Amino acid sequence: MPVFTFRLDDDIAQRFDAAADSAGGRSALLRRLVMTAVDAEAGGTPGPVRRRERTTRRFEIRLTDAEIAALDAEADALGMKRTDWVTRLVRRRLHSAAPLPLEERAAVAQAWRELNRIGINLNQATRALNASVMVESGLDVAREAARVASFRTEIRIALAGLGAALKGDLAYWDSLDA
């Protein structure tokens, strides 16, 4: 996700923070302002802005020592804190969606970068194939066609891996039926 950075005078930043407090925070207000500006530029009406509700309520459960140990083992296996693991489990059950852990988000981002790289190579190979139909072209059409087929295979493998990673995460949270 892109990040925009800019500087403001201290007094303007303080005034903005005061306005942002009642609008869900800095990020929420900035997102809303950007969406409004983009929609206005496009001549449309502002779309819905997803507002993240602040978590202010606490919930307590009592577990046995064995259950705490099992919970800690599950959370540690994912590199998470106990509270984060329980929160994701509850949110998955309530909202049918759980954000991916940081490590898995990084893996998904890497997969997208790889797919983008493959797409660029595929475009280059396609241009080369199109140029090869010219009489003066000395390009080996068979070799270029093999490259395109290879890219196609790489894309299928990468997409399958990406899909498995996403399904695997969701399947993990869905499998806890007890």
GROMACS .gro file of N, CA and C in nm:
model
  534
    1MET      N    1   0.085  -0.116   0.000
    1MET     CA    2   0.000   0.000   0.000
    1MET      C    3   0.090   0.123   0.000
    2PRO      N    4   0.068   0.218  -0.089
    2PRO     CA    5   0.153   0.338  -0.095
    2PRO      C    6   0.141   0.421   0.032
    3VAL      N    7   0.249   0.489   0.066
    3VAL     CA    8   0.252   0.579   0.181
    3VAL      C    9   0.290   0.717   0.130
    4PHE      N   10   0.213   0.817   0.168
    4PHE     CA   11   0.241   0.955   0.131
    4PHE      C   12   0.300   1.024   0.253
    5THR      N   13   0.404   1.103   0.233
    5THR     CA   14   0.468   1.175   0.341
    5THR      C   15   0.478   1.321   0.300
    6PHE      N   16   0.444   1.411   0.394
    6PHE     CA   17   0.460   1.552   0.368
    6PHE      C   18   0.478   1.624   0.501
    7ARG      N   19   0.524   1.746   0.495
    7ARG     CA   20   0.553   1.823   0.615
    7ARG      C   21   0.450   1.935   0.632
    8LEU      N   22   0.421   1.965   0.759
    8LEU     CA   23   0.330   2.073   0.794
    8LEU      C   24   0.393   2.156   0.904
    9ASP      N   25   0.355   2.282   0.911
    9ASP     CA   26   0.396   2.365   1.024
    9ASP      C   27   0.334   2.308   1.150
   10ASP      N   28   0.401   2.331   1.263
   10ASP     CA   29   0.354   2.275   1.390
   10ASP      C   30   0.212   2.316   1.424
   11ASP      N   31   0.179   2.444   1.403
   11ASP     CA   32   0.043   2.489   1.440
   11ASP      C   33  -0.063   2.425   1.351
   12ILE      N   34  -0.033   2.406   1.224
   12ILE     CA   35  -0.130   2.341   1.133
   12ILE      C   36  -0.144   2.193   1.171
   13ALA      N   37  -0.032   2.128   1.206
   13ALA     CA   38  -0.037   1.987   1.246
   13ALA      C   39  -0.121   1.970   1.372
   14GLN      N   40  -0.108   2.061   1.466
   14GLN     CA   41  -0.188   2.054   1.589
   14GLN      C   42  -0.337   2.073   1.560
   15ARG      N   43  -0.367   2.167   1.471
   15ARG     CA   44  -0.508   2.190   1.435
   15ARG      C   45  -0.564   2.068   1.361
   16PHE      N   46  -0.482   2.008   1.273
   16PHE     CA   47  -0.527   1.890   1.200
   16PHE      C   48  -0.551   1.774   1.297
   17ASP      N   49  -0.459   1.754   1.392
   17ASP     CA   50  -0.476   1.648   1.492
   17ASP      C   51  -0.604   1.667   1.571
   18ALA      N   52  -0.636   1.792   1.605
   18ALA     CA   53  -0.760   1.819   1.679
   18ALA      C   54  -0.882   1.779   1.595
   19ALA      N   55  -0.878   1.810   1.467
   19ALA     CA   56  -0.989   1.773   1.379
   19ALA      C   57  -0.993   1.622   1.357
   20ALA      N   58  -0.875   1.560   1.351
   20ALA     CA   59  -0.867   1.416   1.324
   20ALA      C   60  -0.916   1.334   1.443
   21ASP      N   61  -0.902   1.386   1.563
   21ASP     CA   62  -0.946   1.312   1.682
   21ASP      C   63  -1.092   1.273   1.674
   22SER      N   64  -1.173   1.362   1.622
   22SER     CA   65  -1.317   1.333   1.613
   22SER      C   66  -1.354   1.262   1.483
   23ALA      N   67  -1.253   1.237   1.397
   23ALA     CA   68  -1.280   1.173   1.268
   23ALA      C   69  -1.215   1.036   1.256
   24GLY      N   70  -1.173   0.977   1.367
   24GLY     CA   71  -1.115   0.844   1.362
   24GLY      C   72  -0.964   0.841   1.355
   25GLY      N   73  -0.899   0.955   1.369
   25GLY     CA   74  -0.753   0.961   1.368
   25GLY      C   75  -0.698   1.020   1.239
   26ARG      N   76  -0.568   1.044   1.240
   26ARG     CA   77  -0.501   1.106   1.125
   26ARG      C   78  -0.523   1.028   0.996
   27SER      N   79  -0.493   0.898   1.001
   27SER     CA   80  -0.500   0.817   0.878
   27SER      C   81  -0.641   0.815   0.821
   28ALA      N   82  -0.739   0.799   0.908
   28ALA     CA   83  -0.878   0.793   0.860
   28ALA      C   84  -0.918   0.924   0.794
   29LEU      N   85  -0.884   1.035   0.857
   29LEU     CA   86  -0.920   1.165   0.800
   29LEU      C   87  -0.844   1.190   0.670
   30LEU      N   88  -0.715   1.158   0.667
   30LEU     CA   89  -0.638   1.176   0.544
   30LEU      C   90  -0.694   1.089   0.431
   31ARG      N   91  -0.728   0.963   0.461
   31ARG     CA   92  -0.788   0.876   0.359
   31ARG      C   93  -0.916   0.938   0.305
   32ARG      N   94  -1.000   0.986   0.395
   32ARG     CA   95  -1.128   1.047   0.354
   32ARG      C   96  -1.103   1.169   0.266
   33LEU      N   97  -1.008   1.254   0.304
   33LEU     CA   98  -0.977   1.373   0.224
   33LEU      C   99  -0.924   1.336   0.086
   34VAL      N  100  -0.836   1.235   0.080
   34VAL     CA  101  -0.782   1.192  -0.049
   34VAL      C  102  -0.893   1.133  -0.136
   35MET      N  103  -0.978   1.048  -0.078
   35MET     CA  104  -1.088   0.989  -0.154
   35MET      C  105  -1.182   1.098  -0.208
   36THR      N  106  -1.211   1.197  -0.125
   36THR     CA  107  -1.298   1.307  -0.168
   36THR      C  108  -1.234   1.382  -0.284
   37ALA      N  109  -1.104   1.410  -0.273
   37ALA     CA  110  -1.034   1.482  -0.380
   37ALA      C  111  -1.030   1.400  -0.509
   38VAL      N  112  -1.002   1.271  -0.498
   38VAL     CA  113  -0.995   1.186  -0.617
   38VAL      C  114  -1.133   1.173  -0.682
   39ASP      N  115  -1.236   1.153  -0.600
   39ASP     CA  116  -1.371   1.141  -0.654
   39ASP      C  117  -1.417   1.272  -0.718
   40ALA      N  118  -1.380   1.384  -0.657
   40ALA     CA  119  -1.418   1.513  -0.714
   40ALA      C  120  -1.348   1.535  -0.847
   41GLU      N  121  -1.222   1.497  -0.856
   41GLU     CA  122  -1.146   1.510  -0.981
   41GLU      C  123  -1.207   1.425  -1.091
   42ALA      N  124  -1.256   1.306  -1.052
   42ALA     CA  125  -1.316   1.216  -1.151
   42ALA      C  126  -1.460   1.256  -1.184
   43GLY      N  127  -1.512   1.355  -1.113
   43GLY     CA  128  -1.648   1.400  -1.140
   43GLY      C  129  -1.754   1.313  -1.076
   44GLY      N  130  -1.712   1.224  -0.988
   44GLY     CA  131  -1.806   1.134  -0.924
   44GLY      C  132  -1.841   1.179  -0.784
   45THR      N  133  -1.917   1.097  -0.720
   45THR     CA  134  -1.951   1.125  -0.581
   45THR      C  135  -1.860   1.044  -0.492
   46PRO      N  136  -1.829   1.094  -0.375
   46PRO     CA  137  -1.739   1.021  -0.288
   46PRO      C  138  -1.793   0.883  -0.255
   47GLY      N  139  -1.705   0.784  -0.264
   47GLY     CA  140  -1.742   0.647  -0.231
   47GLY      C  141  -1.735   0.624  -0.082
   48PRO      N  142  -1.778   0.507  -0.040
   48PRO     CA  143  -1.774   0.479   0.103
   48PRO      C  144  -1.630   0.471   0.152
   49VAL      N  145  -1.605   0.528   0.267
   49VAL     CA  146  -1.474   0.522   0.328
   49VAL      C  147  -1.481   0.420   0.441
   50ARG      N  148  -1.395   0.322   0.432
   50ARG     CA  149  -1.394   0.218   0.533
   50ARG      C  150  -1.331   0.276   0.660
   51ARG      N  151  -1.406   0.278   0.763
   51ARG     CA  152  -1.360   0.336   0.888
   51ARG      C  153  -1.332   0.224   0.987
   52ARG      N  154  -1.213   0.222   1.038
   52ARG     CA  155  -1.175   0.118   1.133
   52ARG      C  156  -1.213   0.163   1.273
   53GLU      N  157  -1.293   0.083   1.335
   53GLU     CA  158  -1.337   0.114   1.470
   53GLU      C  159  -1.224   0.086   1.568
   54ARG      N  160  -1.207   0.175   1.664
   54ARG     CA  161  -1.103   0.156   1.764
   54ARG      C  162  -1.145   0.047   1.861
   55THR      N  163  -1.048  -0.031   1.900
   55THR     CA  164  -1.075  -0.137   1.995
   55THR      C  165  -1.055  -0.082   2.136
   56THR      N  166  -1.165  -0.061   2.205
   56THR     CA  167  -1.158  -0.002   2.339
   56THR      C  168  -1.214  -0.094   2.446
   57ARG      N  169  -1.277  -0.201   2.407
   57ARG     CA  170  -1.341  -0.291   2.503
   57ARG      C  171  -1.250  -0.410   2.532
   58ARG      N  172  -1.254  -0.455   2.657
   58ARG     CA  173  -1.174  -0.570   2.699
   58ARG      C  174  -1.266  -0.689   2.721
   59PHE      N  175  -1.210  -0.806   2.702
   59PHE     CA  176  -1.284  -0.930   2.723
   59PHE      C  177  -1.190  -1.025   2.796
   60GLU      N  178  -1.238  -1.090   2.897
   60GLU     CA  179  -1.154  -1.179   2.976
   60GLU      C  180  -1.209  -1.320   2.971
   61ILE      N  181  -1.120  -1.417   2.958
   61ILE     CA  182  -1.160  -1.557   2.965
   61ILE      C  183  -1.066  -1.628   3.062
   62ARG      N  184  -1.114  -1.734   3.119
   62ARG     CA  185  -1.033  -1.812   3.211
   62ARG      C  186  -1.004  -1.946   3.144
   63LEU      N  187  -0.876  -1.984   3.146
   63LEU     CA  188  -0.832  -2.109   3.085
   63LEU      C  189  -0.744  -2.184   3.184
   64THR      N  190  -0.732  -2.313   3.162
   64THR     CA  191  -0.642  -2.394   3.244
   64THR      C  192  -0.498  -2.369   3.201
   65ASP      N  193  -0.404  -2.413   3.282
   65ASP     CA  194  -0.263  -2.399   3.246
   65ASP      C  195  -0.232  -2.473   3.116
   66ALA      N  196  -0.292  -2.589   3.099
   66ALA     CA  197  -0.269  -2.666   2.976
   66ALA      C  198  -0.324  -2.592   2.854
   67GLU      N  199  -0.440  -2.530   2.870
   67GLU     CA  200  -0.498  -2.455   2.758
   67GLU      C  201  -0.414  -2.332   2.725
   68ILE      N  202  -0.363  -2.264   2.826
   68ILE     CA  203  -0.276  -2.149   2.803
   68ILE      C  204  -0.149  -2.194   2.730
   69ALA      N  205  -0.094  -2.306   2.772
   69ALA     CA  206   0.027  -2.358   2.706
   69ALA      C  207  -0.002  -2.391   2.560
   70ALA      N  208  -0.117  -2.454   2.533
   70ALA     CA  209  -0.154  -2.487   2.395
   70ALA      C  210  -0.178  -2.359   2.314
   71LEU      N  211  -0.243  -2.262   2.375
   71LEU     CA  212  -0.268  -2.134   2.308
   71LEU      C  213  -0.136  -2.065   2.275
   72ASP      N  214  -0.044  -2.063   2.371
   72ASP     CA  215   0.086  -2.002   2.347
   72ASP      C  216   0.162  -2.075   2.236
   73ALA      N  217   0.152  -2.206   2.233
   73ALA     CA  218   0.220  -2.283   2.128
   73ALA      C  219   0.164  -2.248   1.990
   74GLU      N  220   0.031  -2.238   1.980
   74GLU     CA  221  -0.032  -2.201   1.852
   74GLU      C  222   0.011  -2.061   1.809
   75ALA      N  223   0.008  -1.968   1.903
   75ALA     CA  224   0.046  -1.830   1.871
   75ALA      C  225   0.194  -1.822   1.834
   76ASP      N  226   0.279  -1.890   1.909
   76ASP     CA  227   0.423  -1.889   1.879
   76ASP      C  228   0.452  -1.949   1.742
   77ALA      N  229   0.377  -2.051   1.704
   77ALA     CA  230   0.399  -2.114   1.573
   77ALA      C  231   0.377  -2.016   1.459
   78LEU      N  232   0.293  -1.916   1.483
   78LEU     CA  233   0.267  -1.813   1.382
   78LEU      C  234   0.344  -1.685   1.409
   79GLY      N  235   0.426  -1.686   1.513
   79GLY     CA  236   0.503  -1.566   1.546
   79GLY      C  237   0.414  -1.455   1.600
   80MET      N  238   0.310  -1.492   1.670
   80MET     CA  239   0.213  -1.395   1.720
   80MET      C  240   0.211  -1.396   1.873
   81LYS      N  241   0.157  -1.288   1.929
   81LYS     CA  242   0.131  -1.285   2.072
   81LYS      C  243  -0.001  -1.356   2.098
   82ARG      N  244  -0.016  -1.403   2.219
   82ARG     CA  245  -0.138  -1.475   2.258
   82ARG      C  246  -0.262  -1.391   2.229
   83THR      N  247  -0.261  -1.265   2.267
   83THR     CA  248  -0.377  -1.178   2.248
   83THR      C  249  -0.409  -1.160   2.100
   84ASP      N  250  -0.305  -1.142   2.018
   84ASP     CA  251  -0.328  -1.126   1.874
   84ASP      C  252  -0.391  -1.252   1.814
   85TRP      N  253  -0.345  -1.368   1.857
   85TRP     CA  254  -0.399  -1.494   1.806
   85TRP      C  255  -0.547  -1.506   1.840
   86VAL      N  256  -0.582  -1.480   1.965
   86VAL     CA  257  -0.722  -1.490   2.007
   86VAL      C  258  -0.806  -1.385   1.935
   87THR      N  259  -0.754  -1.264   1.920
   87THR     CA  260  -0.828  -1.158   1.851
   87THR      C  261  -0.855  -1.195   1.706
   88ARG      N  262  -0.756  -1.249   1.638
   88ARG     CA  263  -0.776  -1.290   1.498
   88ARG      C  264  -0.876  -1.403   1.487
   89LEU      N  265  -0.871  -1.496   1.582
   89LEU     CA  266  -0.966  -1.606   1.582
   89LEU      C  267  -1.108  -1.553   1.598
   90VAL      N  268  -1.129  -1.467   1.693
   90VAL     CA  269  -1.263  -1.412   1.718
   90VAL      C  270  -1.310  -1.332   1.597
   91ARG      N  271  -1.224  -1.247   1.543
   91ARG     CA  272  -1.263  -1.165   1.427
   91ARG      C  273  -1.291  -1.252   1.305
   92ARG      N  274  -1.215  -1.357   1.288
   92ARG     CA  275  -1.240  -1.448   1.174
   92ARG      C  276  -1.378  -1.510   1.187
   93ARG      N  277  -1.410  -1.554   1.308
   93ARG     CA  278  -1.541  -1.616   1.330
   93ARG      C  279  -1.654  -1.515   1.317
   94LEU      N  280  -1.632  -1.394   1.364
   94LEU     CA  281  -1.738  -1.293   1.359
   94LEU      C  282  -1.755  -1.230   1.222
   95HIS      N  283  -1.645  -1.205   1.155
   95HIS     CA  284  -1.649  -1.128   1.030
   95HIS      C  285  -1.606  -1.208   0.908
   96SER      N  286  -1.576  -1.334   0.923
   96SER     CA  287  -1.529  -1.419   0.813
   96SER      C  288  -1.408  -1.359   0.743
   97ALA      N  289  -1.326  -1.287   0.816
   97ALA     CA  290  -1.203  -1.233   0.760
   97ALA      C  291  -1.106  -1.207   0.874
   98ALA      N  292  -0.984  -1.243   0.852
   98ALA     CA  293  -0.879  -1.216   0.950
   98ALA      C  294  -0.759  -1.162   0.873
   99PRO      N  295  -0.702  -1.051   0.918
   99PRO     CA  296  -0.585  -1.000   0.847
   99PRO      C  297  -0.470  -1.099   0.857
  100LEU      N  298  -0.393  -1.106   0.750
  100LEU     CA  299  -0.279  -1.197   0.749
  100LEU      C  300  -0.173  -1.148   0.846
  101PRO      N  301  -0.102  -1.240   0.910
  101PRO     CA  302   0.012  -1.200   0.993
  101PRO      C  303   0.117  -1.130   0.906
  102LEU      N  304   0.200  -1.051   0.969
  102LEU     CA  305   0.299  -0.969   0.898
  102LEU      C  306   0.388  -1.052   0.806
  103GLU      N  307   0.434  -1.168   0.853
  103GLU     CA  308   0.521  -1.252   0.771
  103GLU      C  309   0.449  -1.299   0.644
  104GLU      N  310   0.321  -1.336   0.657
  104GLU     CA  311   0.245  -1.382   0.541
  104GLU      C  312   0.213  -1.265   0.447
  105ARG      N  313   0.188  -1.146   0.502
  105ARG     CA  314   0.167  -1.029   0.416
  105ARG      C  315   0.291  -1.002   0.333
  106ALA      N  316   0.409  -1.018   0.395
  106ALA     CA  317   0.534  -0.998   0.321
  106ALA      C  318   0.548  -1.101   0.210
  107ALA      N  319   0.509  -1.225   0.237
  107ALA     CA  320   0.516  -1.330   0.135
  107ALA      C  321   0.421  -1.301   0.020
  108VAL      N  322   0.301  -1.253   0.051
  108VAL     CA  323   0.205  -1.217  -0.054
  108VAL      C  324   0.258  -1.101  -0.137
  109ALA      N  325   0.317  -1.002  -0.070
  109ALA     CA  326   0.374  -0.888  -0.143
  109ALA      C  327   0.486  -0.934  -0.235
  110GLN      N  328   0.570  -1.026  -0.187
  110GLN     CA  329   0.677  -1.079  -0.271
  110GLN      C  330   0.622  -1.153  -0.392
  111ALA      N  331   0.514  -1.228  -0.371
  111ALA     CA  332   0.452  -1.300  -0.482
  111ALA      C  333   0.399  -1.202  -0.586
  112TRP      N  334   0.338  -1.093  -0.540
  112TRP     CA  335   0.288  -0.993  -0.635
  112TRP      C  336   0.403  -0.930  -0.713
  113ARG      N  337   0.517  -0.904  -0.645
  113ARG     CA  338   0.633  -0.848  -0.716
  113ARG      C  339   0.683  -0.945  -0.822
  114GLU      N  340   0.688  -1.074  -0.787
  114GLU     CA  341   0.733  -1.175  -0.883
  114GLU      C  342   0.639  -1.182  -1.003
  115LEU      N  343   0.509  -1.179  -0.975
  115LEU     CA  344   0.413  -1.182  -1.086
  115LEU      C  345   0.428  -1.059  -1.174
  116ASN      N  346   0.453  -0.945  -1.115
  116ASN     CA  347   0.473  -0.823  -1.192
  116ASN      C  348   0.597  -0.836  -1.281
  117ARG      N  349   0.706  -0.890  -1.224
  117ARG     CA  350   0.828  -0.911  -1.301
  117ARG      C  351   0.804  -1.004  -1.419
  118ILE      N  352   0.732  -1.112  -1.393
  118ILE     CA  353   0.701  -1.207  -1.499
  118ILE      C  354   0.616  -1.140  -1.606
  119GLY      N  355   0.520  -1.059  -1.563
  119GLY     CA  356   0.435  -0.988  -1.659
  119GLY      C  357   0.516  -0.896  -1.749
  120ILE      N  358   0.613  -0.827  -1.692
  120ILE     CA  359   0.700  -0.739  -1.772
  120ILE      C  360   0.778  -0.820  -1.873
  121ASN      N  361   0.835  -0.933  -1.828
  121ASN     CA  362   0.909  -1.020  -1.921
  121ASN      C  363   0.818  -1.075  -2.030
  122LEU      N  364   0.695  -1.108  -1.992
  122LEU     CA  365   0.599  -1.161  -2.090
  122LEU      C  366   0.567  -1.054  -2.195
  123ASN      N  367   0.550  -0.929  -2.153
  123ASN     CA  368   0.525  -0.821  -2.248
  123ASN      C  369   0.643  -0.805  -2.344
  124GLN      N  370   0.765  -0.813  -2.291
  124GLN     CA  371   0.883  -0.801  -2.377
  124GLN      C  372   0.890  -0.915  -2.479
  125ALA      N  373   0.860  -1.035  -2.433
  125ALA     CA  374   0.864  -1.150  -2.524
  125ALA      C  375   0.755  -1.137  -2.630
  126THR      N  376   0.639  -1.089  -2.591
  126THR     CA  377   0.529  -1.071  -2.687
  126THR      C  378   0.567  -0.967  -2.792
  127ARG      N  379   0.629  -0.856  -2.748
  127ARG     CA  380   0.674  -0.755  -2.844
  127ARG      C  381   0.776  -0.814  -2.941
  128ALA      N  382   0.866  -0.895  -2.886
  128ALA     CA  383   0.967  -0.959  -2.971
  128ALA      C  384   0.902  -1.052  -3.073
  129LEU      N  385   0.801  -1.127  -3.030
  129LEU     CA  386   0.730  -1.215  -3.123
  129LEU      C  387   0.660  -1.135  -3.232
  130ASN      N  388   0.598  -1.024  -3.193
  130ASN     CA  389   0.532  -0.939  -3.292
  130ASN      C  390   0.632  -0.881  -3.391
  131ALA      N  391   0.750  -0.845  -3.341
  131ALA     CA  392   0.853  -0.791  -3.430
  131ALA      C  393   0.911  -0.899  -3.521
  132SER      N  394   0.904  -1.023  -3.479
  132SER     CA  395   0.965  -1.131  -3.556
  132SER      C  396   0.892  -1.160  -3.686
  133VAL      N  397   0.768  -1.115  -3.698
  133VAL     CA  398   0.695  -1.142  -3.822
  133VAL      C  399   0.745  -1.056  -3.936
  134MET      N  400   0.824  -0.954  -3.905
  134MET     CA  401   0.882  -0.871  -4.011
  134MET      C  402   0.991  -0.952  -4.080
  135VAL      N  403   1.000  -0.935  -4.209
  135VAL     CA  404   1.091  -1.013  -4.292
  135VAL      C  405   1.236  -0.995  -4.248
  136GLU      N  406   1.275  -0.873  -4.215
  136GLU     CA  407   1.415  -0.846  -4.181
  136GLU      C  408   1.453  -0.890  -4.040
  137SER      N  409   1.358  -0.939  -3.966
  137SER     CA  410   1.387  -0.982  -3.829
  137SER      C  411   1.465  -1.112  -3.830
  138GLY      N  412   1.571  -1.117  -3.751
  138GLY     CA  413   1.651  -1.238  -3.738
  138GLY      C  414   1.617  -1.314  -3.611
  139LEU      N  415   1.502  -1.286  -3.555
  139LEU     CA  416   1.463  -1.343  -3.427
  139LEU      C  417   1.422  -1.489  -3.442
  140ASP      N  418   1.463  -1.569  -3.346
  140ASP     CA  419   1.425  -1.711  -3.343
  140ASP      C  420   1.286  -1.721  -3.280
  141VAL      N  421   1.185  -1.738  -3.363
  141VAL     CA  422   1.046  -1.740  -3.319
  141VAL      C  423   1.021  -1.856  -3.223
  142ALA      N  424   1.077  -1.970  -3.251
  142ALA     CA  425   1.055  -2.087  -3.165
  142ALA      C  426   1.108  -2.062  -3.025
  143ARG      N  427   1.225  -1.999  -3.016
  143ARG     CA  428   1.284  -1.970  -2.885
  143ARG      C  429   1.196  -1.872  -2.808
  144GLU      N  430   1.147  -1.769  -2.874
  144GLU     CA  431   1.061  -1.670  -2.809
  144GLU      C  432   0.928  -1.731  -2.766
  145ALA      N  433   0.874  -1.819  -2.848
  145ALA     CA  434   0.749  -1.887  -2.811
  145ALA      C  435   0.771  -1.974  -2.688
  146ALA      N  436   0.887  -2.037  -2.679
  146ALA     CA  437   0.920  -2.118  -2.561
  146ALA      C  438   0.931  -2.031  -2.437
  147ARG      N  439   0.987  -1.911  -2.453
  147ARG     CA  440   0.997  -1.818  -2.339
  147ARG      C  441   0.858  -1.779  -2.291
  148VAL      N  442   0.767  -1.750  -2.385
  148VAL     CA  443   0.630  -1.714  -2.348
  148VAL      C  444   0.564  -1.829  -2.272
  149ALA      N  445   0.582  -1.952  -2.320
  149ALA     CA  446   0.525  -2.068  -2.253
  149ALA      C  447   0.583  -2.085  -2.114
  150SER      N  448   0.712  -2.057  -2.101
  150SER     CA  449   0.778  -2.067  -1.970
  150SER      C  450   0.721  -1.963  -1.873
  151PHE      N  451   0.700  -1.841  -1.922
  151PHE     CA  452   0.641  -1.737  -1.838
  151PHE      C  453   0.500  -1.776  -1.794
  152ARG      N  454   0.427  -1.835  -1.886
  152ARG     CA  455   0.291  -1.877  -1.855
  152ARG      C  456   0.292  -1.980  -1.741
  153THR      N  457   0.386  -2.073  -1.749
  153THR     CA  458   0.399  -2.174  -1.643
  153THR      C  459   0.438  -2.108  -1.511
  154GLU      N  460   0.532  -2.015  -1.514
  154GLU     CA  461   0.574  -1.945  -1.392
  154GLU      C  462   0.458  -1.870  -1.329
  155ILE      N  463   0.377  -1.806  -1.412
  155ILE     CA  464   0.263  -1.731  -1.360
  155ILE      C  465   0.164  -1.826  -1.293
  156ARG      N  466   0.137  -1.939  -1.356
  156ARG     CA  467   0.044  -2.037  -1.297
  156ARG      C  468   0.096  -2.088  -1.163
  157ILE      N  469   0.225  -2.116  -1.156
  157ILE     CA  470   0.284  -2.165  -1.031
  157ILE      C  471   0.276  -2.058  -0.924
  158ALA      N  472   0.311  -1.935  -0.961
  158ALA     CA  473   0.308  -1.825  -0.863
  158ALA      C  474   0.166  -1.799  -0.814
  159LEU      N  475   0.070  -1.800  -0.905
  159LEU     CA  476  -0.069  -1.778  -0.865
  159LEU      C  477  -0.119  -1.890  -0.775
  160ALA      N  478  -0.081  -2.014  -0.808
  160ALA     CA  479  -0.122  -2.127  -0.724
  160ALA      C  480  -0.063  -2.114  -0.585
  161GLY      N  481   0.064  -2.074  -0.577
  161GLY     CA  482   0.128  -2.055  -0.446
  161GLY      C  483   0.065  -1.944  -0.367
  162LEU      N  484   0.035  -1.835  -0.434
  162LEU     CA  485  -0.030  -1.723  -0.368
  162LEU      C  486  -0.169  -1.762  -0.319
  163GLY      N  487  -0.244  -1.830  -0.402
  163GLY     CA  488  -0.377  -1.876  -0.362
  163GLY      C  489  -0.371  -1.974  -0.246
  164ALA      N  490  -0.272  -2.064  -0.250
  164ALA     CA  491  -0.258  -2.161  -0.141
  164ALA      C  492  -0.223  -2.091  -0.011
  165ALA      N  493  -0.138  -1.990  -0.019
  165ALA     CA  494  -0.100  -1.917   0.102
  165ALA      C  495  -0.222  -1.848   0.162
  166LEU      N  496  -0.301  -1.785   0.078
  166LEU     CA  497  -0.420  -1.716   0.128
  166LEU      C  498  -0.522  -1.815   0.180
  167LYS      N  499  -0.546  -1.923   0.105
  167LYS     CA  500  -0.642  -2.025   0.151
  167LYS      C  501  -0.591  -2.094   0.276
  168GLY      N  502  -0.461  -2.115   0.282
  168GLY     CA  503  -0.403  -2.179   0.399
  168GLY      C  504  -0.425  -2.098   0.524
  169ASP      N  505  -0.409  -1.967   0.513
  169ASP     CA  506  -0.432  -1.882   0.631
  169ASP      C  507  -0.577  -1.889   0.673
  170LEU      N  508  -0.667  -1.875   0.576
  170LEU     CA  509  -0.810  -1.878   0.608
  170LEU      C  510  -0.850  -2.016   0.656
  171ALA      N  511  -0.793  -2.121   0.596
  171ALA     CA  512  -0.827  -2.257   0.637
  171ALA      C  513  -0.782  -2.281   0.781
  172TYR      N  514  -0.670  -2.224   0.819
  172TYR     CA  515  -0.622  -2.239   0.955
  172TYR      C  516  -0.727  -2.189   1.053
  173TRP      N  517  -0.780  -2.070   1.029
  173TRP     CA  518  -0.878  -2.011   1.121
  173TRP      C  519  -1.011  -2.082   1.111
  174ASP      N  520  -1.046  -2.135   0.995
  174ASP     CA  521  -1.173  -2.204   0.979
  174ASP      C  522  -1.171  -2.342   1.042
  175SER      N  523  -1.054  -2.403   1.056
  175SER     CA  524  -1.046  -2.540   1.103
  175SER      C  525  -1.066  -2.554   1.253
  176LEU      N  526  -1.074  -2.445   1.323
  176LEU     CA  527  -1.089  -2.449   1.469
  176LEU      C  528  -1.235  -2.460   1.507
  177ASP      N  529  -1.291  -2.577   1.490
  177ASP     CA  530  -1.433  -2.597   1.515
  177ASP      C  531  -1.464  -2.637   1.659
  178ALA      N  532  -1.366  -2.666   1.737
  178ALA     CA  533  -1.391  -2.714   1.874
  178ALA      C  534  -1.434  -2.601   1.964
   0.00000   0.00000   0.00000
